[in-house]
Coordinates of C-alpha atoms in Angstrom, one line a residue:
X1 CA -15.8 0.2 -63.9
X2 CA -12.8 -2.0 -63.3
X3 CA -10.0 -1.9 -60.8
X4 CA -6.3 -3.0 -61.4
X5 CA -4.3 -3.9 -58.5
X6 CA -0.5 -2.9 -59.2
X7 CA 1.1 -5.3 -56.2
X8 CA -0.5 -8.6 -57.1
X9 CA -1.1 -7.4 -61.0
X10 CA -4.7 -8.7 -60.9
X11 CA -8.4 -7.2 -62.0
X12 CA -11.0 -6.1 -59.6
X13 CA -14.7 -5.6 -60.3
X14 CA -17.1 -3.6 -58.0
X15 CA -20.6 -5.3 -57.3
X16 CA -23.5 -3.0 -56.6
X17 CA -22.9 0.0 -53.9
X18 CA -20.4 -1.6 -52.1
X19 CA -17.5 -2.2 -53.7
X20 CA -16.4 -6.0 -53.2
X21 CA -12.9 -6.8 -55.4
X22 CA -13.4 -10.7 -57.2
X23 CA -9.9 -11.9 -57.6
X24 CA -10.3 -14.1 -60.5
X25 CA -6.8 -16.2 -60.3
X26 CA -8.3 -19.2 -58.1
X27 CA -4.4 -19.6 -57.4
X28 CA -4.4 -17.3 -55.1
X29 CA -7.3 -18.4 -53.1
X30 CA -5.6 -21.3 -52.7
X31 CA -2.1 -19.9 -51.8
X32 CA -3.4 -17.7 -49.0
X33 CA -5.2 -20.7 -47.6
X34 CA -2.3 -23.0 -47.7
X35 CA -0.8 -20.4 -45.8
X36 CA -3.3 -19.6 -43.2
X37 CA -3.4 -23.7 -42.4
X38 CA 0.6 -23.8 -41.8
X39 CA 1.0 -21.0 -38.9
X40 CA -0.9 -23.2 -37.0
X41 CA 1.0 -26.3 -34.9
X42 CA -0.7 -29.3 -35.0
X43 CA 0.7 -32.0 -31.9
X44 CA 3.1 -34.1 -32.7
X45 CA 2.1 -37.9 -34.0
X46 CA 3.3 -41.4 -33.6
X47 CA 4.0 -43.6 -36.0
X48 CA 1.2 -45.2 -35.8
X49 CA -1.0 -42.1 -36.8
X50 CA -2.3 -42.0 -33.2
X51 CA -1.8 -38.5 -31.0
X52 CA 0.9 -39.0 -28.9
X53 CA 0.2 -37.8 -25.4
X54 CA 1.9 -34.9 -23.8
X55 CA 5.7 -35.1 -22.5
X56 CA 5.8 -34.6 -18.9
X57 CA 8.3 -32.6 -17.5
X58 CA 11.2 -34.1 -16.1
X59 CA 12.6 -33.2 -12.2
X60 CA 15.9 -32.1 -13.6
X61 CA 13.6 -29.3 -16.0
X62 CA 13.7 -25.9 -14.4
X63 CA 10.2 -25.4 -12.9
X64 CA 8.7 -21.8 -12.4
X65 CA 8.4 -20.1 -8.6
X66 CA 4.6 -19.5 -7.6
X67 CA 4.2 -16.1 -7.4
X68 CA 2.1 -15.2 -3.5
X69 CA -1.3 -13.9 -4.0
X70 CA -1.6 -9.9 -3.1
X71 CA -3.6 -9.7 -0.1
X72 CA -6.9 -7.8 -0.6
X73 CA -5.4 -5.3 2.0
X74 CA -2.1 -4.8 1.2
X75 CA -2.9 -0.7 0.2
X76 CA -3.6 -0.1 4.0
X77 CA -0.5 -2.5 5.2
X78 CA 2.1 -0.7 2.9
X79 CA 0.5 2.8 1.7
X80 CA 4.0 4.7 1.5
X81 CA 4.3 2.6 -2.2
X82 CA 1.4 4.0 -3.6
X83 CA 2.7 7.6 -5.3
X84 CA 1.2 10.9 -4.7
X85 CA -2.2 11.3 -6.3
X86 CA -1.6 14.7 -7.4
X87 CA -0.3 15.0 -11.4
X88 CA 1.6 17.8 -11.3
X89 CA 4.4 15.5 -8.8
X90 CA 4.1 12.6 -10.4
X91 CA 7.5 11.2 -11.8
X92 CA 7.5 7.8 -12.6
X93 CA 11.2 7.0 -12.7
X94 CA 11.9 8.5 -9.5
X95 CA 8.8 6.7 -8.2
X96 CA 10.3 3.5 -10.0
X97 CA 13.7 4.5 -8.1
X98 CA 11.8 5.0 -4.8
X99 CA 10.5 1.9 -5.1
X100 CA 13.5 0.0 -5.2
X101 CA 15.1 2.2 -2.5
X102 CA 12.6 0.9 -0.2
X103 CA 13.0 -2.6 -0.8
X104 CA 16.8 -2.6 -0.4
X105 CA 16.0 -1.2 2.9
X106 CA 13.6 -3.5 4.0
X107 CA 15.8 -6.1 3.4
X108 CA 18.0 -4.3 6.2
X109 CA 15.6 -3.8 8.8
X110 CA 12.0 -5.1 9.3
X111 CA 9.2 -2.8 9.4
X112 CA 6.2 -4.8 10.8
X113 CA 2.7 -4.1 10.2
X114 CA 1.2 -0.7 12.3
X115 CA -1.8 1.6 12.1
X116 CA -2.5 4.6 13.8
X117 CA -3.5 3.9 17.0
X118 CA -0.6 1.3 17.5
X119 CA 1.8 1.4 20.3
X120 CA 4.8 1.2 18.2
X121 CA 8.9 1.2 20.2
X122 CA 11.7 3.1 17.7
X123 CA 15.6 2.0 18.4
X124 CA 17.8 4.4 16.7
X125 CA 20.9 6.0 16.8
X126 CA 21.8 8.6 19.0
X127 CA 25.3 10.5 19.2
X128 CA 24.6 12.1 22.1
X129 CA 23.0 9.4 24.0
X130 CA 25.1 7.9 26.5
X131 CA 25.1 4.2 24.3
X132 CA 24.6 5.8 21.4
X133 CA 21.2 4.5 20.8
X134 CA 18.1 5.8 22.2
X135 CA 14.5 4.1 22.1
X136 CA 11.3 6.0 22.2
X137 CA 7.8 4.6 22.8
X138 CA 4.7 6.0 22.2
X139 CA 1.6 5.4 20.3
X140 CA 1.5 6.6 16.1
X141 CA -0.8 9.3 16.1
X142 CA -0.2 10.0 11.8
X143 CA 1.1 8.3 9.2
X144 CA 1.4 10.3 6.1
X145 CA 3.5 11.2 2.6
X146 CA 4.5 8.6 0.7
X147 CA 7.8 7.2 -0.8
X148 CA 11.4 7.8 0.7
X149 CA 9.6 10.9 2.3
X150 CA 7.3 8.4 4.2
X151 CA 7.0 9.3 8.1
X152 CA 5.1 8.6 11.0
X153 CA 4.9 10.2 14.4
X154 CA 4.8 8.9 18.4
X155 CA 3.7 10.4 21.5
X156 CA 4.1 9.4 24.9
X157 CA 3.7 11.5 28.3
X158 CA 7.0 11.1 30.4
X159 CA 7.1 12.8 33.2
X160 CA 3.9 14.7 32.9
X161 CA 4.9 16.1 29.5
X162 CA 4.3 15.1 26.2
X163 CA 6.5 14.1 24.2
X164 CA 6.5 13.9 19.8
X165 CA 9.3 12.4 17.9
X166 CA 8.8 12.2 14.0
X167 CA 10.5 9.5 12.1
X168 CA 11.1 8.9 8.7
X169 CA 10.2 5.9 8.2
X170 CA 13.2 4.4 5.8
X171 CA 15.6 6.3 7.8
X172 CA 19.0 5.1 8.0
X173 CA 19.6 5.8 11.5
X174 CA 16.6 3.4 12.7
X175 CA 17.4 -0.1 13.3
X176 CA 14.8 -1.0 15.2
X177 CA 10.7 -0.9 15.2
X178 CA 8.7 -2.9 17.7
X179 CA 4.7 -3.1 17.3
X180 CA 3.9 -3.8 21.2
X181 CA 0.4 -3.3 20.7
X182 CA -1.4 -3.8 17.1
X183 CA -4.7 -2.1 17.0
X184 CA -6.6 0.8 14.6
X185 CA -8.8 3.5 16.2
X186 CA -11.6 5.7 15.0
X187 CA -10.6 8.4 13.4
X188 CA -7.6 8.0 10.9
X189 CA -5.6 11.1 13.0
X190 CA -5.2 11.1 16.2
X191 CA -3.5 14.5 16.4
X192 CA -6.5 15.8 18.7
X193 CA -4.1 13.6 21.5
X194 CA -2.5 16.7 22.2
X195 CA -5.5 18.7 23.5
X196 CA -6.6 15.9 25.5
X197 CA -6.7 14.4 28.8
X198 CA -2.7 12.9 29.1
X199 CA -3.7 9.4 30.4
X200 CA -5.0 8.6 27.0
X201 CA -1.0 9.1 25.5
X202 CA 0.2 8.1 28.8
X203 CA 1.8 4.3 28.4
X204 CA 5.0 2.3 30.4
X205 CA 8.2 2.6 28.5
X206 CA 8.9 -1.0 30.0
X207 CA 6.0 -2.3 28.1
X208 CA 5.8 -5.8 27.2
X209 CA 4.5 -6.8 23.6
X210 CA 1.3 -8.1 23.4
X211 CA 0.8 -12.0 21.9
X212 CA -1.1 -12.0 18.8
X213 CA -2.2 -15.2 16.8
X214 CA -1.2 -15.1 13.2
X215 CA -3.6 -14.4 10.7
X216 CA -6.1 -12.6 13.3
X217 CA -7.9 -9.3 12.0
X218 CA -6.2 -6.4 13.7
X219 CA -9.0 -5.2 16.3
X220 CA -10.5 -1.8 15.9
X221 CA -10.3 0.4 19.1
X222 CA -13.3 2.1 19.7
X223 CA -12.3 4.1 22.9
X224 CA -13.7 7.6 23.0
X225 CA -10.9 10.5 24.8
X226 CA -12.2 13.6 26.8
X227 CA -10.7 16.9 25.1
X228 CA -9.2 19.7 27.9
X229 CA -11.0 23.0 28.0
X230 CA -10.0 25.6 25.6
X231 CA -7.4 26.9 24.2
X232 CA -7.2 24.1 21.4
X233 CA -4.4 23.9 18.5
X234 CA -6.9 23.3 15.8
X235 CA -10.8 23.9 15.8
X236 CA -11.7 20.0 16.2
X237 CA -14.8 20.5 16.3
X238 CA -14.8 20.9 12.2
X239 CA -12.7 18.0 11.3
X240 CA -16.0 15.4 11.9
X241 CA -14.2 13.4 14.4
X242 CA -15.6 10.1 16.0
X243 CA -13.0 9.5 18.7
X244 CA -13.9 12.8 20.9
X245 CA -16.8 12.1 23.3
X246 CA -17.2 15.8 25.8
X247 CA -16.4 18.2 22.5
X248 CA -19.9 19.6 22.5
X249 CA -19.2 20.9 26.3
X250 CA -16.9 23.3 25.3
X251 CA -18.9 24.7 22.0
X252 CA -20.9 28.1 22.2
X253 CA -23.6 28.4 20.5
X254 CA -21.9 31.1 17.9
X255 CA -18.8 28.3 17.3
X256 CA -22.4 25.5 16.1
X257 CA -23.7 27.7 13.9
X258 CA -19.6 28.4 12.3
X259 CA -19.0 24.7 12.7
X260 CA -22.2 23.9 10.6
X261 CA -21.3 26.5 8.3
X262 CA -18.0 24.9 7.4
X263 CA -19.7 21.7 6.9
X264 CA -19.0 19.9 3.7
X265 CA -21.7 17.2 2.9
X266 CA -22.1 17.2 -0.7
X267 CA -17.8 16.2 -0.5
X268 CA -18.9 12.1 -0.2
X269 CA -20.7 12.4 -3.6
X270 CA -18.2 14.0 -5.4
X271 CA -17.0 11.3 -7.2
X272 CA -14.2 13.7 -9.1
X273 CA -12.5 14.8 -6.0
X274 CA -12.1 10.9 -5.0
X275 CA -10.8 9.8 -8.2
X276 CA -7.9 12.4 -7.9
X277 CA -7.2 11.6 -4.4
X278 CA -6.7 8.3 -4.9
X279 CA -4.8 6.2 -7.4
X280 CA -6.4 4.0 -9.5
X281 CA -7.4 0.4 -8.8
X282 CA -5.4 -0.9 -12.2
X283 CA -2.0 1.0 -10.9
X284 CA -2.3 -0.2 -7.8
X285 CA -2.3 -3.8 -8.9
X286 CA 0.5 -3.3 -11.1
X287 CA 2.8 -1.5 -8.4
X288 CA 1.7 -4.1 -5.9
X289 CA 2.5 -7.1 -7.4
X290 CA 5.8 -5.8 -8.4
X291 CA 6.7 -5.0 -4.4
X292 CA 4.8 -7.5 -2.7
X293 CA 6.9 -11.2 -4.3
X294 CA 9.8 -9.3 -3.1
X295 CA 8.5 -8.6 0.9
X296 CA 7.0 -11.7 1.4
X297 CA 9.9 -13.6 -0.2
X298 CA 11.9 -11.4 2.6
X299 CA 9.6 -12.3 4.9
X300 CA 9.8 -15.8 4.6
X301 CA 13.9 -15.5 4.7
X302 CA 13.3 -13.9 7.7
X303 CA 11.4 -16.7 9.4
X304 CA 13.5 -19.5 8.4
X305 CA 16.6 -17.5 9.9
X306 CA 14.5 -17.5 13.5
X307 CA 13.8 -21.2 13.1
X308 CA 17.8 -21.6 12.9
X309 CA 18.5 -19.1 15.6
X310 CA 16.4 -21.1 18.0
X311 CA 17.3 -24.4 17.1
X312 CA 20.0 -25.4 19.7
X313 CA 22.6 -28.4 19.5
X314 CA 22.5 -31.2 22.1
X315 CA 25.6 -31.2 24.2
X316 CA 27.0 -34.1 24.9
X317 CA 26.8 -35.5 27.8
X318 CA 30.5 -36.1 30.2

């Protein structure tokens, strides 16, 4: 049984089971090879016959920028550009538009490096401050939400009472954040602070930044605060926290037995519930290296403007 192929006119014969189609004009053959060999570029020769050796490129030829390597932990430096992990809010033109949004803005203002834990100063404006600008210090007790909607919150005790201000973090109205004191703590919420002792949220609104040498790891505080009797605004004693050191004076036996209860231990195994709280590893590089050439190339603006701000020219002498 013979097959006839209507595009290149031409007789094709099957050869046992499988079928396998003999063309039987050697012309072809050797027309597909002919064309095979062209597409590919063979380096230009001399006269001679000899390879010539490759041009070099001239200084007047437009060379390409090196693009900065991400930082292994740019995720925990910048987490407000990683999108909710939840699929049902997930947009990614407004995330796209968020993106850029942010970057315009941090072009305006620098936002420095903080955890929580950090003593962080805010300068903002204020119409009903008597300058018009008001500046608030206090140490971040959260950071959450991501995006424009990106926020963070201080707390300070003035005056024997606390005080919380919650600022948006690309807010217009901000035009200055200080990082006094660069440090993490235990626990990734520090929002037991309130039902503590206040001397633990208790710091100088004259404080003085702290010198840090560039490049150093950011230190980890491992300071452990004593919790006030009860009443307390959550039930701490459920949330697994490391940073509370006197909670187990204030539990009864019948608030154990709930609190063990409650307990979730099978949660770190469920490997489902971290892949949709998260974002993946692949998106994250992709979104990363498309923010972070544009901060550090801010960055580095930034610095050379300081260099030329403190540069001074001689006077001459009378």
């Amino acid at each position: 049984m013979s097959f006839l192929c209507f595009k290149h006119n031409k007789l094709f014969q099957p050869i046992g089971s499988i079928h396998v189609y003999r063309i039987l004009d050697a012309t072809y053959l050797y027309n597909f090879f002919i064309a095979f060999c062209s597409t590919k570029v063979l380096p230009e020769t001399k006269k001679t016959g000899s390879l010539s050796t490759p041009k070099t490129p001239s200084s007047s030829s437009h060379t390409e920028t090196r693009k900065p390597v991400i930082p292994a932990n740019c995720r925990f430096i910048y987490p407000e550009f990683l999108p909710d992990p939840k699929l049902e809010w997930r947009n990614p033109i407004r995330e796209k538009l968020e993106r850029l949004d942010m970057l315009d803005r941090r072009t305006q203002i620098e936002i420095p490096e903080f955890y929580v834990g950090s003593i962080v100063a805010v300068t903002s404006s204020d119409p009903h401050s008597a300058g018009k600008v008001s500046r608030f210090l206090g140490i971040c007790i959260l950071r959450e939400k991501c995006g424009l909607r990106a926020r963070f919150i201080l707390r300070n005790v003035i005056d024997k009472q606390g005080l919380e201000i919650s600022y948006d973090m690309y807010d217009p109205t901000i035009q200055k954040i200080e990082v006094l004191r660069l440090e993490k703590r235990l626990d990734d919420r520090l929002l037991y602070l309130r039902d503590a002792l206040p001397e633990y949220s208790t710091f100088d609104i004259n404080m003085e930044p702290e010198i840090r040498e560039k490049g150093a790891p950011v230190p980890i505080n491992d300071i452990k605060v004593r919790l006030r009797p009860r009443p307390w605004l959550e039930k701490w004693e459920r949330q697994n926290l490391r940073g509370i050191s006197n909670i187990d004076e204030y539990l009864t036996d019948k608030r154990r037995r709930t609190a063990k209860d409650h307990e979730k231990p099978w949660e770190k195994y469920d490997l489902m519930k971290q892949y949709r709280s998260t974002i993946p590893e692949e998106q994250q590089k992709e979104i990363y290296s498309e923010v972070y050439s544009h901060i550090h190339q801010t960055d580095l603006e930034r610095q050379k403007n300081r260099r030329k701000r403190s540069f001074v020219n001689p006077t001459k002498l009378a």
